[in-house]
Amino acid sequence: MTAVHVQTRGRPRHRDYGFLGAGPERPWWREYAGHTAFERPTVLVESDGAGYRAYLSGIPSARRDAVGTVIRYTLVVEEDGVGVPAVEPAAVVTLVRCWVSEQGGPRPGSGGLTRALDGAFPEDEVERMLAAPEPVAPADVRRRVVAAVRALPAADPARSGAPDVGERDWLADAGSAPARAAFVRRVDELLVDRRPGRALLLNLVGSPADLTALLDDTSPLAVIAPDTAVAGPTRLGRERGPVGAGKAPSAAPPRTSPVISATLPMPARTTSRPVSRLWTVLTPLVLALAAVIALLLPLLSR
């Protein structure tokens, strides 16, 4: 079964952001709140090998609210892997490809995905759906998203010319065209080939160390981020135990750095010796006290 959800807002002040119709049962994307700001370009794709879920946010529309602020779209697609999918996985890959491809230019978010969604969700229709006394039918939302996909520019297959990053878990700069191509290739493998793993476009990540809590032994991880400290794809190290996506580890942190970059050296470990330092201070005092006692003993014995 496939569920498709679209979130946006209306022009009037009182019509704030909400889903057109029923929203997802659980806002699972909130698990990544510490790694990305959802109002900015974000892509979250998770697959367990059978079903998948995808989240795309920060997509601008041509519409403006009552104070002139750009109104954005958020798309959520969830597939449980049961029955014939109502939306082809390749269509979701196309949505991700188009949104990710726009992150390398000087003005991210000004391309084809905005035009396609605006065409499928005209302003008067959005206002009508948000004001409707009854929730919009899920089939109507799904049909419009499929129409938006069909309006997107054609492109080569997701893996055509895309580099094959040998690392299981890696981080790369979203401003790099090869990195974006490798990212879309990973998404294609997750959705079309039904491989388990995650592919994430996050905007609050600066270095591999920021991704420690997302590493999971059962779920390969590919991340691209704008303005990150790494250039090409950089290997992410493994923790001693699996950690769920978006959740901080409950155990005490390991003694050594849990993330090892292929380009960033791991800092040397230092060892504290408080007992040795204490004796260094006390030894001169003990010797001085012994000398005083040696001088006083003859006087006291008289």
Coordinates of C-alpha atoms in Angstrom, one line a residue, residues 32-43 57-58 200-206 223-227:
Y32 CA 16.2 13.9 12.3
A33 CA 15.4 17.3 13.9
G34 CA 18.9 17.6 15.4
H35 CA 20.5 17.1 12.0
T36 CA 18.4 19.2 9.6
A37 CA 16.0 22.3 9.5
F38 CA 12.9 21.1 7.8
E39 CA 12.0 24.5 6.3
R40 CA 15.3 24.2 4.3
P41 CA 16.0 21.6 1.6
T42 CA 15.8 18.2 3.2
V43 CA 15.6 14.6 1.8
S57 CA 10.8 19.4 2.4
G58 CA 11.8 23.0 1.8
L200 CA 19.7 11.7 3.6
L201 CA 20.1 15.3 2.5
L202 CA 20.7 17.1 5.8
N203 CA 21.5 20.8 6.3
L204 CA 22.8 21.0 9.8
V205 CA 25.8 18.7 9.3
G206 CA 29.3 20.1 9.1
V223 CA 24.5 11.6 3.4
I224 CA 25.0 14.8 1.5
A225 CA 25.0 18.2 3.1
P226 CA 25.7 21.8 2.0
D227 CA 28.8 23.6 3.3

